[in-house]
Tab-separated table of C-alpha atoms in Angstrom:
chain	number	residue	atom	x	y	z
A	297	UNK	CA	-104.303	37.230	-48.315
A	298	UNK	CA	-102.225	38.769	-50.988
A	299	UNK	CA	-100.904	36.052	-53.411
A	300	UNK	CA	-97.576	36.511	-55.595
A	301	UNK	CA	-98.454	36.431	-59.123
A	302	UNK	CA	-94.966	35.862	-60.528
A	303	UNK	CA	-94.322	32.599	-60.226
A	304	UNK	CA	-90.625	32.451	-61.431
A	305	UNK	CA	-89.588	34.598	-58.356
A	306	UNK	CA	-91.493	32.362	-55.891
A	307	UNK	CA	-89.402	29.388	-57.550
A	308	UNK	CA	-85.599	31.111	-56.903
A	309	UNK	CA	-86.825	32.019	-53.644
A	310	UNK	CA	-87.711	28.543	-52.512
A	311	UNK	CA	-84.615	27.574	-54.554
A	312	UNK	CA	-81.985	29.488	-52.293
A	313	UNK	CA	-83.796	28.590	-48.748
A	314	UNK	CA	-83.448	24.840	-50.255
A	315	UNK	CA	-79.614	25.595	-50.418
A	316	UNK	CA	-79.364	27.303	-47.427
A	317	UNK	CA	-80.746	24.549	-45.535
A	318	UNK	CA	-78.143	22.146	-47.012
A	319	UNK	CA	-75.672	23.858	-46.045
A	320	UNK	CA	-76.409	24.358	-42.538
A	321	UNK	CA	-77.089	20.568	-41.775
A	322	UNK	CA	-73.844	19.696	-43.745
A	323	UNK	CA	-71.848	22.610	-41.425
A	324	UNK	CA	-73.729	20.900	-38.610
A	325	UNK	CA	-72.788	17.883	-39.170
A	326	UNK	CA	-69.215	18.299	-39.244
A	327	UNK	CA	-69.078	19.726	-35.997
A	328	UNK	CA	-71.342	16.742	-34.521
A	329	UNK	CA	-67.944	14.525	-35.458
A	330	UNK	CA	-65.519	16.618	-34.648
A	331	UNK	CA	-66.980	17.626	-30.692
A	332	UNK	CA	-69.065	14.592	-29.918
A	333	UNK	CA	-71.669	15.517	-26.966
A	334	UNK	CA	-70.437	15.223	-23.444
A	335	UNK	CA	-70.634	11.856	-22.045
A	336	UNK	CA	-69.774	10.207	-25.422
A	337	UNK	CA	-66.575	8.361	-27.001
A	338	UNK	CA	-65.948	8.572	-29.873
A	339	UNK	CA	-65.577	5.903	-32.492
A	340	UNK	CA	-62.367	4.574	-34.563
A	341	UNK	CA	-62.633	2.032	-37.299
A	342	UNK	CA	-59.253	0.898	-38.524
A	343	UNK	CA	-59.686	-1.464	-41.398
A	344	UNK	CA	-57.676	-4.370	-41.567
A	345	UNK	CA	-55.633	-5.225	-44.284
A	346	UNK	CA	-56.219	-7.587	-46.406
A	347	UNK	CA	-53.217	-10.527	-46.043
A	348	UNK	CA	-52.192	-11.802	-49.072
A	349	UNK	CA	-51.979	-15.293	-48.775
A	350	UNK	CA	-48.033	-16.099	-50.172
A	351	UNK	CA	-47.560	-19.602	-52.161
A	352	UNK	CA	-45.467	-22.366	-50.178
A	353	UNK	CA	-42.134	-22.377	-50.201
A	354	UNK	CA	-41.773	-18.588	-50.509
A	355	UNK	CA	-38.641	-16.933	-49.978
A	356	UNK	CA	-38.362	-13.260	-49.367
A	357	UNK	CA	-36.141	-11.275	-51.899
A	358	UNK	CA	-34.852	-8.589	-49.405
A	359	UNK	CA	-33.692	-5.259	-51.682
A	360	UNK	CA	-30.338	-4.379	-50.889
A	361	UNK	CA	-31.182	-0.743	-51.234
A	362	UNK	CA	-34.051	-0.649	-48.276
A	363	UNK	CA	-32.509	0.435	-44.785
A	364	UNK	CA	-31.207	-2.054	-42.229
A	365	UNK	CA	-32.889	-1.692	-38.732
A	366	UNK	CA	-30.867	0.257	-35.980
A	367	UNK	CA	-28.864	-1.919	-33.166
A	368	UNK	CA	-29.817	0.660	-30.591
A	369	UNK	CA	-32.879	1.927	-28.656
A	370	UNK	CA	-30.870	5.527	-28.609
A	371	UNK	CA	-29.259	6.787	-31.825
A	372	UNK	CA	-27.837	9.521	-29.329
A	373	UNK	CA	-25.499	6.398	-27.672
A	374	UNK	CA	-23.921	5.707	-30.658
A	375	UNK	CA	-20.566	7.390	-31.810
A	376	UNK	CA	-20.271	8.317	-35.262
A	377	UNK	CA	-18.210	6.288	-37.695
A	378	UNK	CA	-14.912	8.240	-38.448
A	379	UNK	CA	-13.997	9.292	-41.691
A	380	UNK	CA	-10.830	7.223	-41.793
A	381	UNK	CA	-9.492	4.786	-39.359
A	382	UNK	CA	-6.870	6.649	-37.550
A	383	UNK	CA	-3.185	4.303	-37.834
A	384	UNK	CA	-2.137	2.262	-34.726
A	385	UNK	CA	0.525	2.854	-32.641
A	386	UNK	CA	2.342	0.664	-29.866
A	387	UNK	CA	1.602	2.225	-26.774
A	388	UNK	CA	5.289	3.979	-25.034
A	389	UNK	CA	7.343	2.177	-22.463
A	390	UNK	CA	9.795	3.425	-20.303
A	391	UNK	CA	12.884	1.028	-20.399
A	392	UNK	CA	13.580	-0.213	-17.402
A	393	UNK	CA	15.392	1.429	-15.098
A	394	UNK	CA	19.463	0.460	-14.493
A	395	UNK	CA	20.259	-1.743	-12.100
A	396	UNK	CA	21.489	-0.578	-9.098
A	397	UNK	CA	25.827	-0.752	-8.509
A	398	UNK	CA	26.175	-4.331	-6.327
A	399	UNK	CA	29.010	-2.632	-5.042
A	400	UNK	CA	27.217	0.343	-3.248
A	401	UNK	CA	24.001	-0.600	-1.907
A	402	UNK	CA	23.938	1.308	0.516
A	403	UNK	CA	24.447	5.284	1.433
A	404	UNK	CA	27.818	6.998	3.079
A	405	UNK	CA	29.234	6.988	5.417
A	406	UNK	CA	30.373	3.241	5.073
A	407	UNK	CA	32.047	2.222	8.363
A	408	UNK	CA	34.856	0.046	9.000
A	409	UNK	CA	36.163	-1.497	12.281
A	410	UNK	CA	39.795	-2.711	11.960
A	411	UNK	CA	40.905	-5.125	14.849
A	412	UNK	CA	44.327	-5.363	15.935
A	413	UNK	CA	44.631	-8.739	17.899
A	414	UNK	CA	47.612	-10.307	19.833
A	415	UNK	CA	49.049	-6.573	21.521
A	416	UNK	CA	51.017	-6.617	23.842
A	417	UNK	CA	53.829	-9.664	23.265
A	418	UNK	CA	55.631	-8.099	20.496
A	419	UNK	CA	55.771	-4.583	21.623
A	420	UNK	CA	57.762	-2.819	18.500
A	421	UNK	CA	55.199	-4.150	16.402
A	422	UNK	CA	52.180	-3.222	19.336
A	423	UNK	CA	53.904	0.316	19.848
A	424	UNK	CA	53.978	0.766	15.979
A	425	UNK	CA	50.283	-0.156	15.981
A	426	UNK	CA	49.235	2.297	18.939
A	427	UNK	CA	51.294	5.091	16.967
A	428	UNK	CA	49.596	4.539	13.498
A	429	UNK	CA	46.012	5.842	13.808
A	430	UNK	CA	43.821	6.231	16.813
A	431	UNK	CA	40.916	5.151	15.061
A	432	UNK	CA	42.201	1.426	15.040
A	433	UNK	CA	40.677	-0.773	18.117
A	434	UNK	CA	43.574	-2.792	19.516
A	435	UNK	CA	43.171	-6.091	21.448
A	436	UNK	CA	45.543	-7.491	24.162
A	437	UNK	CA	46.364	-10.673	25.280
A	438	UNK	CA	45.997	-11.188	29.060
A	439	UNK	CA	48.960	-12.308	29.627
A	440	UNK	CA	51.192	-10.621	27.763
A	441	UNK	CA	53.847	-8.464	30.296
A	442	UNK	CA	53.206	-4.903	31.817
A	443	UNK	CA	50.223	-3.894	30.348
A	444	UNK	CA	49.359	-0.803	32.180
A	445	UNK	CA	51.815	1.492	30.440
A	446	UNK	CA	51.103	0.839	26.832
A	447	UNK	CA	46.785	-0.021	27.378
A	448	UNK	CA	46.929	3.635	28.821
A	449	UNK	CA	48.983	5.299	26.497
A	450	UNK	CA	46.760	3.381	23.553
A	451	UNK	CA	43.457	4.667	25.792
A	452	UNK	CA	44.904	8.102	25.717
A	453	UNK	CA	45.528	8.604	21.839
A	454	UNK	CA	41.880	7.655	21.531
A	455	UNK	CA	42.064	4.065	21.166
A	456	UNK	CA	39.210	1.376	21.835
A	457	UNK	CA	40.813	-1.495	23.821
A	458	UNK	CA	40.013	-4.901	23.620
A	459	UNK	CA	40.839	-8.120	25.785
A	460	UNK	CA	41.939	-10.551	23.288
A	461	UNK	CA	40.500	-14.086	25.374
A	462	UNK	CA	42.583	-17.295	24.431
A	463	UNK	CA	40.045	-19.605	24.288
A	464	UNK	CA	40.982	-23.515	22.942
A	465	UNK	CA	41.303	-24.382	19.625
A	466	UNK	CA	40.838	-27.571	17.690
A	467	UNK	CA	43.963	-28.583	17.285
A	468	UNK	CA	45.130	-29.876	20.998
A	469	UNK	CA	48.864	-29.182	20.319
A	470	UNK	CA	48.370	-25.115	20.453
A	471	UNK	CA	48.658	-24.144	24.241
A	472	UNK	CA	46.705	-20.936	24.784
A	473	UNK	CA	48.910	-19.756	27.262
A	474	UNK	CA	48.303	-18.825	31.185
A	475	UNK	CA	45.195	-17.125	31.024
A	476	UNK	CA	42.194	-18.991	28.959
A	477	UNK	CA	39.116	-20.805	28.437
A	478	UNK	CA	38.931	-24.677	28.027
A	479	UNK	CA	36.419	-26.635	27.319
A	480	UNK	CA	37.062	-29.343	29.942
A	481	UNK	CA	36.946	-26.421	32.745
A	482	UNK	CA	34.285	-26.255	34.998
A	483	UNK	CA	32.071	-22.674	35.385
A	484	UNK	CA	33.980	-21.816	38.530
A	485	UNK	CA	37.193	-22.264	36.516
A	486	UNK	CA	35.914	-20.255	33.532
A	487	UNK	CA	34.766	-17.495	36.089
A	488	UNK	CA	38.182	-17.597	37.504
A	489	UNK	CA	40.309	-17.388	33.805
A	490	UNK	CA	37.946	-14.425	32.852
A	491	UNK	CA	38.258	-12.713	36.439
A	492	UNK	CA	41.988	-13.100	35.686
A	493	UNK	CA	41.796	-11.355	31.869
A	494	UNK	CA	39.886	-8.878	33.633
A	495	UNK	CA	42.441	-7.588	35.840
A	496	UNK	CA	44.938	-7.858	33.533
A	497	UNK	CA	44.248	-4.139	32.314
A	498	UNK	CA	41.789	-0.960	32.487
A	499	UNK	CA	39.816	0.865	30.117
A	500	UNK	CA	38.414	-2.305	27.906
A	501	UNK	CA	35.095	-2.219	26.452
A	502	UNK	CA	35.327	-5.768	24.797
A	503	UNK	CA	36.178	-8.833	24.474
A	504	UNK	CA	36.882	-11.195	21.664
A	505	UNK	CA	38.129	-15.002	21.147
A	506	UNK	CA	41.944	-15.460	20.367
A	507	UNK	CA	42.276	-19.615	18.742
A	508	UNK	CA	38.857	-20.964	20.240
A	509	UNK	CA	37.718	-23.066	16.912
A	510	UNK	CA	37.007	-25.660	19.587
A	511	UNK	CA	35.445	-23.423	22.442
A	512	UNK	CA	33.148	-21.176	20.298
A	513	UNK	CA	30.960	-24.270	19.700
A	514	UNK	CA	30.371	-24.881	22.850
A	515	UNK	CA	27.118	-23.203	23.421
A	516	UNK	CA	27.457	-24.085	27.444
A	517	UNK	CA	30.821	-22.191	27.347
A	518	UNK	CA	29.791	-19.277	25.025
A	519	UNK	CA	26.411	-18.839	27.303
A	520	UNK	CA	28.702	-18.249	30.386
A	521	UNK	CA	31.021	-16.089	28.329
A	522	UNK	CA	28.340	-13.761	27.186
A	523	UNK	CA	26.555	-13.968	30.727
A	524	UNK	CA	29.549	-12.361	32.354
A	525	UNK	CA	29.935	-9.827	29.328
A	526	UNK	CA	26.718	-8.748	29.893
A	527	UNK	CA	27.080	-8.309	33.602
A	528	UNK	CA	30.071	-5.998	32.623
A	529	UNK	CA	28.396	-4.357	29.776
A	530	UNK	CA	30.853	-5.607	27.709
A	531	UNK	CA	30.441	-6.801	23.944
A	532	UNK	CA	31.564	-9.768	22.174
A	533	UNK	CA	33.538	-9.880	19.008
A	534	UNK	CA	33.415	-13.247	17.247
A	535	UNK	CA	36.801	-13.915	15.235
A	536	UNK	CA	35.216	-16.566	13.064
A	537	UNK	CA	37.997	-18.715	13.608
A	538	UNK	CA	35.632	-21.294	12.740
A	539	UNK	CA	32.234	-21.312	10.829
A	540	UNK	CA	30.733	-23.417	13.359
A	541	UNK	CA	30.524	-20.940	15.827
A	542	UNK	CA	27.268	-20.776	17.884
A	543	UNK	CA	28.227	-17.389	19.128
A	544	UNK	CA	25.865	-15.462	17.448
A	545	UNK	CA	22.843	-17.809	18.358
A	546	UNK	CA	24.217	-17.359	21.821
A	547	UNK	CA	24.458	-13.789	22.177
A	548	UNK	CA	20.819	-13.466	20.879
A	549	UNK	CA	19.497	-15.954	23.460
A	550	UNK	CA	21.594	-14.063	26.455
A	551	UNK	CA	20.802	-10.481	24.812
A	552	UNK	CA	25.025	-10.176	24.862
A	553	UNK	CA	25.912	-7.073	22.965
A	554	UNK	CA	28.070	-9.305	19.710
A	555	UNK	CA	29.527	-8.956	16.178
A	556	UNK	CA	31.354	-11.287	13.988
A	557	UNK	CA	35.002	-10.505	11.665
A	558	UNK	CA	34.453	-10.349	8.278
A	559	UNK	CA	38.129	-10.629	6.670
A	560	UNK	CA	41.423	-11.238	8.165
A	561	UNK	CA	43.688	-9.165	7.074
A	562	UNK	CA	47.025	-11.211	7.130
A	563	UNK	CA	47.519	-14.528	7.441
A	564	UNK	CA	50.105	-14.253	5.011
A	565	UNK	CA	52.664	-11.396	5.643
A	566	UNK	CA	52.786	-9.964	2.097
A	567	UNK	CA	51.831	-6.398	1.753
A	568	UNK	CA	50.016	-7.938	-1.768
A	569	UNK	CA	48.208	-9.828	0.778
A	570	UNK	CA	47.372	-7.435	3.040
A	571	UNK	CA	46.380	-4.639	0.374
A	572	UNK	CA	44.159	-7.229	-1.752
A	573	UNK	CA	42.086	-8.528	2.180
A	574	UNK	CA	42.080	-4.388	2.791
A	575	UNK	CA	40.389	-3.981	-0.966
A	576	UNK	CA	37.966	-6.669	0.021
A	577	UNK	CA	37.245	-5.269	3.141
A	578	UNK	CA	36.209	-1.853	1.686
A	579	UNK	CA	34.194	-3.744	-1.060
A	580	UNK	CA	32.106	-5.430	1.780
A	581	UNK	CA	31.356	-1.780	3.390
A	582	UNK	CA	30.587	-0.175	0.340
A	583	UNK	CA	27.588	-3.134	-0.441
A	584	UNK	CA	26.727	-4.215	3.106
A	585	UNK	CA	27.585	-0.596	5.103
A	586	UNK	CA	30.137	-1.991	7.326
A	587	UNK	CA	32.586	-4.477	7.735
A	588	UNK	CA	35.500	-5.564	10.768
A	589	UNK	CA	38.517	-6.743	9.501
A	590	UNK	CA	40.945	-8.244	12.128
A	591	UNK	CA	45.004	-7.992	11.496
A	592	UNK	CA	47.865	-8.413	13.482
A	593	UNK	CA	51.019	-6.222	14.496
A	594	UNK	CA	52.963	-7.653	11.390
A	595	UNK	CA	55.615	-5.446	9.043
A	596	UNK	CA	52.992	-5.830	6.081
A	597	UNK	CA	50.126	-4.630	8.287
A	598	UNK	CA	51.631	-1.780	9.297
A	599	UNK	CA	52.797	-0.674	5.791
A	600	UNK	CA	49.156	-1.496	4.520
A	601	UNK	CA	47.312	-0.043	6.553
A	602	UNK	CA	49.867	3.579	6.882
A	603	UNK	CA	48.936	2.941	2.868
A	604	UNK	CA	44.913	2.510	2.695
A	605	UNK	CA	44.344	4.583	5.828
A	606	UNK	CA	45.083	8.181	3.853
A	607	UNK	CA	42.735	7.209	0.847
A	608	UNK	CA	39.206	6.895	2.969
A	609	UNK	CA	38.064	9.912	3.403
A	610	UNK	CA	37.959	10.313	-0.366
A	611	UNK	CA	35.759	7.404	-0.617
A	612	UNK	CA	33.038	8.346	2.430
A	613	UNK	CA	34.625	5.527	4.912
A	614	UNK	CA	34.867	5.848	8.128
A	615	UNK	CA	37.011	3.838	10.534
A	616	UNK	CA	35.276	3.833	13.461
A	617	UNK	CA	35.436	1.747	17.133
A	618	UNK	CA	34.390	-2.031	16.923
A	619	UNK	CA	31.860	-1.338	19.911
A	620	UNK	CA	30.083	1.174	17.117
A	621	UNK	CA	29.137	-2.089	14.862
A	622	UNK	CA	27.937	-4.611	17.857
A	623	UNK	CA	24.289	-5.044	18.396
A	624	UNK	CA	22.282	-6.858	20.739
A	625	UNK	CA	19.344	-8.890	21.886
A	626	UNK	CA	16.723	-8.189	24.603
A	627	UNK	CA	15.228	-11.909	25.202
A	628	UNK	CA	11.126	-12.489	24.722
A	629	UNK	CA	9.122	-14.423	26.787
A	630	UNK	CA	8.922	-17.870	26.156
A	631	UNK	CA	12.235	-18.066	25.469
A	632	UNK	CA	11.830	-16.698	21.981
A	633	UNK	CA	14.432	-14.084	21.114
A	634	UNK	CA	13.676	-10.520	19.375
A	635	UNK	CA	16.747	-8.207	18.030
A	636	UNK	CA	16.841	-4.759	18.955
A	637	UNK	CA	19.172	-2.885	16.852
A	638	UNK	CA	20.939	0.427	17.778
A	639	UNK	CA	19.086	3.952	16.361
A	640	UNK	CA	22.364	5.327	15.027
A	641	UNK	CA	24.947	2.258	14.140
A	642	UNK	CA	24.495	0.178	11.632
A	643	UNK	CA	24.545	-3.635	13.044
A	644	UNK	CA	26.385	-6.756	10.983
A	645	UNK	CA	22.792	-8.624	11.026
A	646	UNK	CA	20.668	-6.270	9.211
A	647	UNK	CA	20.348	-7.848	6.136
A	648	UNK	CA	20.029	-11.881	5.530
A	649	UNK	CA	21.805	-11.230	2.150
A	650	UNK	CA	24.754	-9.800	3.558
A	651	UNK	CA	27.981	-10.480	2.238
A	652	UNK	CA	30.422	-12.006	4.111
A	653	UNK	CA	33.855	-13.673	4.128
A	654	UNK	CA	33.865	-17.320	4.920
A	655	UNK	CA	36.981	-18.339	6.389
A	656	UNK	CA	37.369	-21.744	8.051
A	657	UNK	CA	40.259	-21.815	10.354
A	658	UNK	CA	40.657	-25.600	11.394
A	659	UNK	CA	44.215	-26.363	13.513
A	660	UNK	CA	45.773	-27.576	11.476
A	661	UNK	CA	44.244	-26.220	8.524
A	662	UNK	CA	42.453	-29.424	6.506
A	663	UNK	CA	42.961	-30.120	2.891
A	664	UNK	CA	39.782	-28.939	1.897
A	665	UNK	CA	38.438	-26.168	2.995
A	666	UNK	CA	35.032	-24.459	2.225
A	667	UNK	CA	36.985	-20.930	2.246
A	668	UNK	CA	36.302	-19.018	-0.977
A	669	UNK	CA	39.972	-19.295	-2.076
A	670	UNK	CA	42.605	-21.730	-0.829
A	671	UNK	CA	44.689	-20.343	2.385
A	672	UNK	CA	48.346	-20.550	3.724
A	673	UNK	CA	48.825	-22.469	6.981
A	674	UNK	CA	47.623	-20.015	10.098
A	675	UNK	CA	50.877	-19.088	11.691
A	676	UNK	CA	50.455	-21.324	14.619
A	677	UNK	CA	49.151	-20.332	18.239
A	678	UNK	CA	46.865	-17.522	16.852
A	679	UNK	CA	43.609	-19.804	16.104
């Protein structure tokens, strides 16, 4: 065996394996901690802190300058603080809207139905009437003389005719003439008056109550009256010659084809009167749609209407037939009534704030009166 005979060479040689062996188990190592053999988990020591035991009565300084804690789990839900605070202004409102004209309510055309009662006695005055304007309906007594000529010349110009029906008024002094309606009569007796006022003329498509402040509150009286209407397909006007009529009620229970007057025209024979009641009855049409007005054949009448009649067609009113402004009532079972209304015509019940004139005639006229202004005394015989 051959031996090395310099020693200092032998030492650096054992010197580097030395190192070289250090090095490998320290490289080893290393990876041993990092990749742990399969199968095993490896370790974690977390030291615990130390806690500082604080003195009683401690109270925490907290340093302005460290960060306050967020409000919200998501910073991306909360909307960044604007750079200035923008100025506040009152939100804009509309002003209201006007208020609507109380005078015109409604929309053209506004119709008007203008009565002429008592034809036929004073026949100038009825002949004047028939001449002014066809549009006017005109109702005769019964009983006034020769009534076939001038009803068919009236139903010729293109008059609606009327039966004007004395019926008994309050006042037991009036006499209603020949043919009429009392309240003491039996229904054979009534049948008979109106059989009478129906064959006192041709070409009538009404009737309405001449007087009768007493008999229009008789709803056993006004039920047979609108029967036998109804029978004849005839309508009822209502003159309102007292407030108390039950007319209306009736002619819904019997399904009667009805209306009511709105203004008289002239119980005083001025033609201020008669233009300041026309005024009023144009002022009702404009707010309501409609209105009747009932006059008579008077001077002042004549010369008002020959006046207003020219000036309507400016204004979108039309006079039209009094039949165009009735309505009626089909009954319900059970007694109940429901109105049925016309498609085309306008009817004097359609609205429950409809203005009306309220015009108490009482025979003789009483002291006080609920009227809206104070009246003359009713030339007698016509209520």
């Amino acid at each position: 065996m051959k031996r090395y005979h310099n020693p200092r060479g032998t030492f650096v040689f054992v010197s580097i394996s030395v190192a070289l062996m250090l090095t490998a188990t320290a490289v080893q190592s290393v990876l041993q901690k990092n990749n742990p053999p399969a199968g095993m988990k490896p370790t974690i020591t977390i030291e615990k802190p130390n806690p500082k035991k604080e003195p009683l009565n401690y109270q925490k300084v907290i340093d302005p300058r460290e960060p306050k804690p967020f409000l919200y789990e998501d910073l991306k839900t909360v909307e960044p603080v604007p750079e200035s605070i923008p100025e506040y202004k009152e939100p804009e409102t509309k002003p209201p809207p006007a208020p609507a004209d109380k005078t015109t309510l409604t929309k053209p055309p506004y119709k008007i139905a203008i009565i002429i009662d008592d034809m036929g006695m004073d026949r100038k005055r009825s002949r004047a009437m028939v001449d002014l304007d066809p549009r006017l309906t005109l109702a005769f007594l019964p009983y006034a003389p020769d009534l076939g000529g001038i009803t068919q010349d009236a139903k010729a110009q293109g008059h609606e005719l009327m039966i004007h029906m004395p019926m008994q008024p309050t006042n037991p002094d009036l006499d209603i003439g020949s043919i009429g309606l009392r309240e003491n009569m039996s229904e054979e007796e009534w049948g008979e008056q109106l059989d009478k006022a129906f064959a006192a003329f041709d070409g009538y498509a009404g009737l309405n109550n001449h007087m009768g402040s007493q008999l229009t509150q008789n709803p056993r009286a006004m039920q047979f009256v609108m029967e036998k209407l109804k029978d004849r397909g005839l309508f009822f006007i209502d003159s309102k010659t007292i407030a108390a009529s039950v007319a209306a009620d009736i002619a819904k229970e019997s399904g009667a084809k009805m209306a009511s007057r709105d203004v008289f025209l002239d119980h005083e024979n001025t033609i201020g009167f008669v233009r300041g009641a026309l005024a009023k009855t144009e002022k009702l049409a404009l707010k309501n749609g409609f209105a009747i007005a009932i006059g008579h054949p008077k001077d002042a009448t004549i010369e008002g209407l020959r006046e207003w009649l020219p000036t309507l067609a400016a204004k979108q009113i039309e006079i039209v037939p009094a039949s165009t402004l009735t309505h009626s009532y089909a009954v319900a079972n059970a007694g109940e009534s429901q109105e049925v209304k016309p498609p085309e015509n306008p009817t004097l019940e359609q609205s429950p704030e409809r203005e009306k004139e309220e015009i108490i005639f009482s025979d003789p006229l009483p002291e006080t009166s609920q009227s809206i202004a104070p009246l003359p005394e009713p030339m007698p015989g016509l209520y």
